[in-house]
Amino acid sequence: MKTANQEQRFDQLVGLIYESVQHPGQLAPLMESICDEIGAVAGHYLHMDMSTREVFSSVISNPIFNAADVEYRTYYNSVDERLQWVAAGAVGEWRADYERFDESFVRRSEIYNDFLFKHGARHMVLGRVGGEGLDNEVLSFLRPVGAGHYDADDLQLLERITGHMIRSSVLRRRLRALESQQQADQALLKYFPYGTVWVDAACRVASFNNVAADMLAGADGICVKAQRLRLADPGADAMLVAAVSQATGAEGRRGQWFAARRERGGQPLVVSVIPAQPDRQAGFADDSGPLALVILQDMGRQQLPRSAILRKMFGLTPAEARLAEALLDNDTIESYAQKADVSRNTVRTHMASLFSKTGTRRQAELLRILMMAEPPIRI
């Protein structure tokens, strides 16, 4: 029968599990608390690709093992036979090493003899607490040399918190995806071929990119007065105020676009106002309230060819830019290779470079970024 104190400690563990979703720094105290309950000397969290053994992030609960963590991430994860065994198990299944690896295996194992024993560790229990495809989160808990292996009573606590660990992993994965998309969008806006200005509900300017800076410096139909974005055309200025109000309103936030006359004549500015939520880590105050993104399209500017824009924005080579254009035109790798008279391996190499330079990992993400970079349509 569980005591009130045991239940209180369990509730504290559950609280730490969910705190670690938004605050990864809580993973270490969470694992340390679990270690106290199951008699482990350290806990180790790994977010990694089980196929390539690439480690995306790693947290160790006990600072004594910081050097071991570095060694594991840089080499020993590549020779750790236990990872394949853990990957074969279901998410949420805890596996104690003695159940699979006997003393004969341990005596000839590099991971035990050259790594674990050197750092004073012996028995472990490991489990996948989350993952999608080859992207996995693994937790392991180490016991020192001389300590016994984990038994059913030791694993009972891990089994109780497993559901919470799985849910927290799902939330963490969703948060990583949102943060990755947000960072990509922020980077893309910085290099947009047209002006972007963040404003608050009162049209006060929070930030703008280099193209917008050039437009504001030219003061031809648009400027900043008393920290507020203003249009010289009175009718367009009133539409800007109304559009920003709609985009930052408490209910039914909507975007719209309109044209604004230039003071010196020529083609107008096309102004688009959309509701948006910027990355607070990019320099926006947490208390700034809802913001709107104002996109300024100068119809008088000569538009660069699509390939030139892609090369300039992402640092692509001519061959990579040609592949990017082909993907935007709905070409497959096979059809592009045939049209360009190159091997599919060459195309895959260029594709890998596109992923790297655009900060994406999947073709759907890549296409979304490339489509956002296309030059605006003339009207």
Short mmCIF file of N, CA, C and O in Angstrom, two decimals, residues 304-371:
data_model
loop_
_atom_site.label_atom_id
_atom_site.label_comp_id
_atom_site.label_asym_id
_atom_site.label_seq_id
_atom_site.Cartn_x
_atom_site.Cartn_y
_atom_site.Cartn_z
N LEU A 304 13.71 40.49 -59.62
CA LEU A 304 14.75 39.55 -60.02
C LEU A 304 14.12 38.25 -60.50
O LEU A 304 13.02 37.89 -60.08
N PRO A 305 14.78 37.52 -61.38
CA PRO A 305 14.28 36.20 -61.76
C PRO A 305 14.18 35.30 -60.53
O PRO A 305 14.91 35.49 -59.55
N ARG A 306 13.28 34.33 -60.59
CA ARG A 306 13.06 33.46 -59.45
C ARG A 306 14.35 32.77 -59.01
O ARG A 306 14.64 32.69 -57.82
N SER A 307 15.14 32.27 -59.96
CA SER A 307 16.37 31.57 -59.60
C SER A 307 17.34 32.49 -58.88
O SER A 307 18.03 32.08 -57.94
N ALA A 308 17.40 33.76 -59.31
CA ALA A 308 18.31 34.72 -58.67
C ALA A 308 17.89 34.99 -57.23
O ALA A 308 18.73 35.12 -56.33
N ILE A 309 16.56 35.08 -57.00
CA ILE A 309 16.07 35.31 -55.64
C ILE A 309 16.41 34.12 -54.75
O ILE A 309 16.88 34.29 -53.62
N LEU A 310 16.19 32.91 -55.26
CA LEU A 310 16.49 31.72 -54.47
C LEU A 310 17.97 31.63 -54.14
O LEU A 310 18.35 31.29 -53.01
N ARG A 311 18.82 31.95 -55.11
CA ARG A 311 20.26 31.89 -54.86
C ARG A 311 20.68 32.92 -53.82
O ARG A 311 21.49 32.63 -52.93
N LYS A 312 20.11 34.11 -53.92
CA LYS A 312 20.48 35.18 -52.99
C LYS A 312 19.97 34.90 -51.58
O LYS A 312 20.67 35.14 -50.59
N MET A 313 18.74 34.39 -51.47
CA MET A 313 18.14 34.18 -50.16
C MET A 313 18.78 33.04 -49.39
O MET A 313 18.97 33.11 -48.18
N PHE A 314 19.13 31.95 -50.10
CA PHE A 314 19.57 30.75 -49.41
C PHE A 314 21.03 30.37 -49.70
O PHE A 314 21.50 29.35 -49.21
N GLY A 315 21.71 31.17 -50.52
CA GLY A 315 23.10 30.85 -50.83
C GLY A 315 23.24 29.61 -51.69
O GLY A 315 24.19 28.83 -51.51
N LEU A 316 22.31 29.42 -52.63
CA LEU A 316 22.32 28.21 -53.45
C LEU A 316 23.32 28.33 -54.60
O LEU A 316 23.60 29.42 -55.10
N THR A 317 23.84 27.19 -55.03
CA THR A 317 24.63 27.14 -56.25
C THR A 317 23.67 27.17 -57.44
O THR A 317 22.46 26.93 -57.28
N PRO A 318 24.17 27.45 -58.64
CA PRO A 318 23.27 27.43 -59.81
C PRO A 318 22.53 26.10 -59.97
O PRO A 318 21.34 26.08 -60.28
N ALA A 319 23.24 24.99 -59.74
CA ALA A 319 22.61 23.67 -59.89
C ALA A 319 21.52 23.47 -58.84
O ALA A 319 20.44 22.92 -59.14
N GLU A 320 21.77 23.91 -57.61
CA GLU A 320 20.77 23.78 -56.55
C GLU A 320 19.55 24.65 -56.84
O GLU A 320 18.41 24.25 -56.59
N ALA A 321 19.79 25.85 -57.38
CA ALA A 321 18.68 26.75 -57.71
C ALA A 321 17.83 26.16 -58.82
O ALA A 321 16.60 26.28 -58.80
N ARG A 322 18.47 25.51 -59.80
CA ARG A 322 17.70 24.88 -60.89
C ARG A 322 16.82 23.76 -60.34
O ARG A 322 15.66 23.61 -60.76
N LEU A 323 17.36 22.98 -59.41
CA LEU A 323 16.56 21.91 -58.80
C LEU A 323 15.40 22.51 -58.00
O LEU A 323 14.26 22.02 -58.07
N ALA A 324 15.66 23.60 -57.26
CA ALA A 324 14.61 24.24 -56.47
C ALA A 324 13.48 24.73 -57.39
O ALA A 324 12.30 24.56 -57.08
N GLU A 325 13.85 25.33 -58.52
CA GLU A 325 12.83 25.78 -59.48
C GLU A 325 12.03 24.61 -60.03
O GLU A 325 10.81 24.70 -60.21
N ALA A 326 12.72 23.50 -60.30
CA ALA A 326 12.03 22.32 -60.83
C ALA A 326 11.02 21.78 -59.81
O ALA A 326 9.91 21.38 -60.17
N LEU A 327 11.41 21.76 -58.54
CA LEU A 327 10.50 21.29 -57.50
C LEU A 327 9.28 22.20 -57.41
O LEU A 327 8.15 21.73 -57.22
N LEU A 328 9.50 23.51 -57.55
CA LEU A 328 8.38 24.45 -57.53
C LEU A 328 7.45 24.24 -58.73
O LEU A 328 6.26 24.56 -58.66
N ASP A 329 8.01 23.70 -59.81
CA ASP A 329 7.21 23.41 -61.00
C ASP A 329 6.65 21.99 -60.98
O ASP A 329 6.23 21.46 -62.01
N ASN A 330 6.69 21.37 -59.77
CA ASN A 330 6.10 20.03 -59.55
C ASN A 330 6.86 18.90 -60.23
O ASN A 330 6.29 17.84 -60.50
N ASP A 331 8.13 19.11 -60.52
CA ASP A 331 8.95 18.02 -61.05
C ASP A 331 9.31 17.05 -59.93
O ASP A 331 9.48 17.45 -58.77
N THR A 332 9.45 15.77 -60.26
CA THR A 332 9.97 14.79 -59.32
C THR A 332 11.48 14.69 -59.49
O THR A 332 12.04 15.20 -60.48
N ILE A 333 12.14 14.05 -58.55
CA ILE A 333 13.59 13.86 -58.66
C ILE A 333 13.92 13.10 -59.94
O ILE A 333 14.87 13.44 -60.66
N GLU A 334 13.13 12.07 -60.23
CA GLU A 334 13.40 11.24 -61.40
C GLU A 334 13.24 12.03 -62.70
O GLU A 334 14.09 11.98 -63.59
N SER A 335 12.13 12.79 -62.80
CA SER A 335 11.89 13.54 -64.04
C SER A 335 12.91 14.66 -64.21
O SER A 335 13.37 14.93 -65.32
N TYR A 336 13.29 15.30 -63.09
CA TYR A 336 14.29 16.37 -63.20
C TYR A 336 15.64 15.80 -63.63
O TYR A 336 16.33 16.39 -64.46
N ALA A 337 16.02 14.65 -63.05
CA ALA A 337 17.30 14.03 -63.41
C ALA A 337 17.34 13.74 -64.90
O ALA A 337 18.37 13.95 -65.57
N GLN A 338 16.22 13.28 -65.45
CA GLN A 338 16.17 12.96 -66.88
C GLN A 338 16.25 14.23 -67.72
O GLN A 338 17.00 14.29 -68.71
N LYS A 339 15.50 15.27 -67.33
CA LYS A 339 15.52 16.52 -68.10
C LYS A 339 16.88 17.21 -68.03
O LYS A 339 17.34 17.78 -69.02
N ALA A 340 17.50 17.18 -66.84
CA ALA A 340 18.78 17.86 -66.66
C ALA A 340 19.97 17.01 -67.09
O ALA A 340 21.11 17.49 -67.08
N ASP A 341 19.69 15.74 -67.45
CA ASP A 341 20.73 14.81 -67.88
C ASP A 341 21.80 14.63 -66.81
O ASP A 341 23.00 14.72 -67.07
N VAL A 342 21.34 14.41 -65.57
CA VAL A 342 22.24 14.13 -64.46
C VAL A 342 21.74 12.88 -63.75
O VAL A 342 20.58 12.47 -63.92
N SER A 343 22.60 12.27 -62.94
CA SER A 343 22.19 11.06 -62.23
C SER A 343 21.28 11.39 -61.06
O SER A 343 21.30 12.51 -60.53
N ARG A 344 20.49 10.41 -60.65
CA ARG A 344 19.61 10.62 -59.50
C ARG A 344 20.42 10.82 -58.22
O ARG A 344 20.00 11.55 -57.32
N ASN A 345 21.60 10.20 -58.14
CA ASN A 345 22.46 10.41 -56.97
C ASN A 345 22.91 11.86 -56.88
O ASN A 345 22.98 12.45 -55.79
N THR A 346 23.21 12.46 -58.04
CA THR A 346 23.60 13.88 -58.05
C THR A 346 22.44 14.75 -57.59
O THR A 346 22.62 15.68 -56.79
N VAL A 347 21.24 14.43 -58.06
CA VAL A 347 20.06 15.20 -57.66
C VAL A 347 19.82 15.05 -56.16
O VAL A 347 19.49 16.02 -55.47
N ARG A 348 20.00 13.84 -55.63
CA ARG A 348 19.81 13.63 -54.19
C ARG A 348 20.84 14.41 -53.38
O ARG A 348 20.54 14.91 -52.29
N THR A 349 22.06 14.52 -53.91
CA THR A 349 23.09 15.32 -53.23
C THR A 349 22.67 16.79 -53.18
O THR A 349 22.79 17.46 -52.15
N HIS A 350 22.15 17.29 -54.32
CA HIS A 350 21.67 18.68 -54.35
C HIS A 350 20.47 18.86 -53.42
O HIS A 350 20.32 19.90 -52.77
N MET A 351 19.61 17.83 -53.36
CA MET A 351 18.45 17.90 -52.47
C MET A 351 18.89 17.98 -51.01
O MET A 351 18.34 18.77 -50.23
N ALA A 352 19.88 17.19 -50.64
CA ALA A 352 20.40 17.23 -49.27
C ALA A 352 20.95 18.61 -48.94
O ALA A 352 20.77 19.13 -47.83
N SER A 353 21.60 19.23 -49.92
CA SER A 353 22.13 20.58 -49.72
C SER A 353 21.00 21.59 -49.57
O SER A 353 21.09 22.52 -48.75
N LEU A 354 19.91 21.42 -50.33
CA LEU A 354 18.75 22.31 -50.20
C LEU A 354 18.15 22.21 -48.80
O LEU A 354 17.81 23.22 -48.18
N PHE A 355 18.02 20.98 -48.29
CA PHE A 355 17.52 20.80 -46.93
C PHE A 355 18.39 21.54 -45.93
O PHE A 355 17.91 22.23 -45.04
N SER A 356 19.71 21.37 -46.08
CA SER A 356 20.65 21.98 -45.14
C SER A 356 20.58 23.51 -45.19
O SER A 356 20.53 24.18 -44.15
N LYS A 357 20.55 24.08 -46.40
CA LYS A 357 20.61 25.53 -46.54
C LYS A 357 19.29 26.22 -46.19
O LYS A 357 19.29 27.41 -45.86
N THR A 358 18.19 25.50 -46.28
CA THR A 358 16.89 26.10 -45.94
C THR A 358 16.44 25.73 -44.53
O THR A 358 15.38 26.18 -44.08
N GLY A 359 17.22 24.89 -43.83
CA GLY A 359 16.86 24.50 -42.47
C GLY A 359 15.64 23.60 -42.41
O GLY A 359 14.91 23.62 -41.43
N THR A 360 15.42 22.80 -43.46
CA THR A 360 14.27 21.90 -43.50
C THR A 360 14.76 20.46 -43.50
O THR A 360 15.94 20.18 -43.73
N ARG A 361 13.81 19.53 -43.25
CA ARG A 361 14.18 18.11 -43.20
C ARG A 361 13.29 17.26 -44.10
O ARG A 361 13.59 16.11 -44.36
N ARG A 362 12.17 17.82 -44.55
CA ARG A 362 11.25 17.06 -45.39
C ARG A 362 10.91 17.88 -46.63
O ARG A 362 10.96 19.11 -46.62
N GLN A 363 10.53 17.19 -47.71
CA GLN A 363 10.29 17.88 -48.97
C GLN A 363 9.10 18.83 -48.87
O GLN A 363 9.11 19.90 -49.48
N ALA A 364 8.08 18.47 -48.08
CA ALA A 364 6.93 19.36 -47.93
C ALA A 364 7.34 20.67 -47.28
O ALA A 364 6.90 21.75 -47.68
N GLU A 365 8.21 20.59 -46.25
CA GLU A 365 8.72 21.81 -45.60
C GLU A 365 9.53 22.64 -46.59
O GLU A 365 9.41 23.87 -46.64
N LEU A 366 10.38 21.95 -47.36
CA LEU A 366 11.22 22.64 -48.33
C LEU A 366 10.37 23.40 -49.35
O LEU A 366 10.63 24.58 -49.64
N LEU A 367 9.34 22.76 -49.88
CA LEU A 367 8.49 23.41 -50.87
C LEU A 367 7.78 24.62 -50.29
O LEU A 367 7.62 25.64 -50.96
N ARG A 368 7.35 24.50 -49.03
CA ARG A 368 6.66 25.64 -48.40
C ARG A 368 7.59 26.84 -48.31
O ARG A 368 7.21 27.97 -48.62
N ILE A 369 8.84 26.60 -47.90
CA ILE A 369 9.81 27.69 -47.79
C ILE A 369 10.11 28.28 -49.17
O ILE A 369 10.16 29.50 -49.35
N LEU A 370 10.29 27.42 -50.17
CA LEU A 370 10.60 27.90 -51.52
C LEU A 370 9.44 28.70 -52.10
O LEU A 370 9.64 29.72 -52.76
N MET A 371 8.20 28.25 -51.86
CA MET A 371 7.04 28.97 -52.40
C MET A 371 6.91 30.36 -51.77
O MET A 371 6.53 31.32 -52.43
#
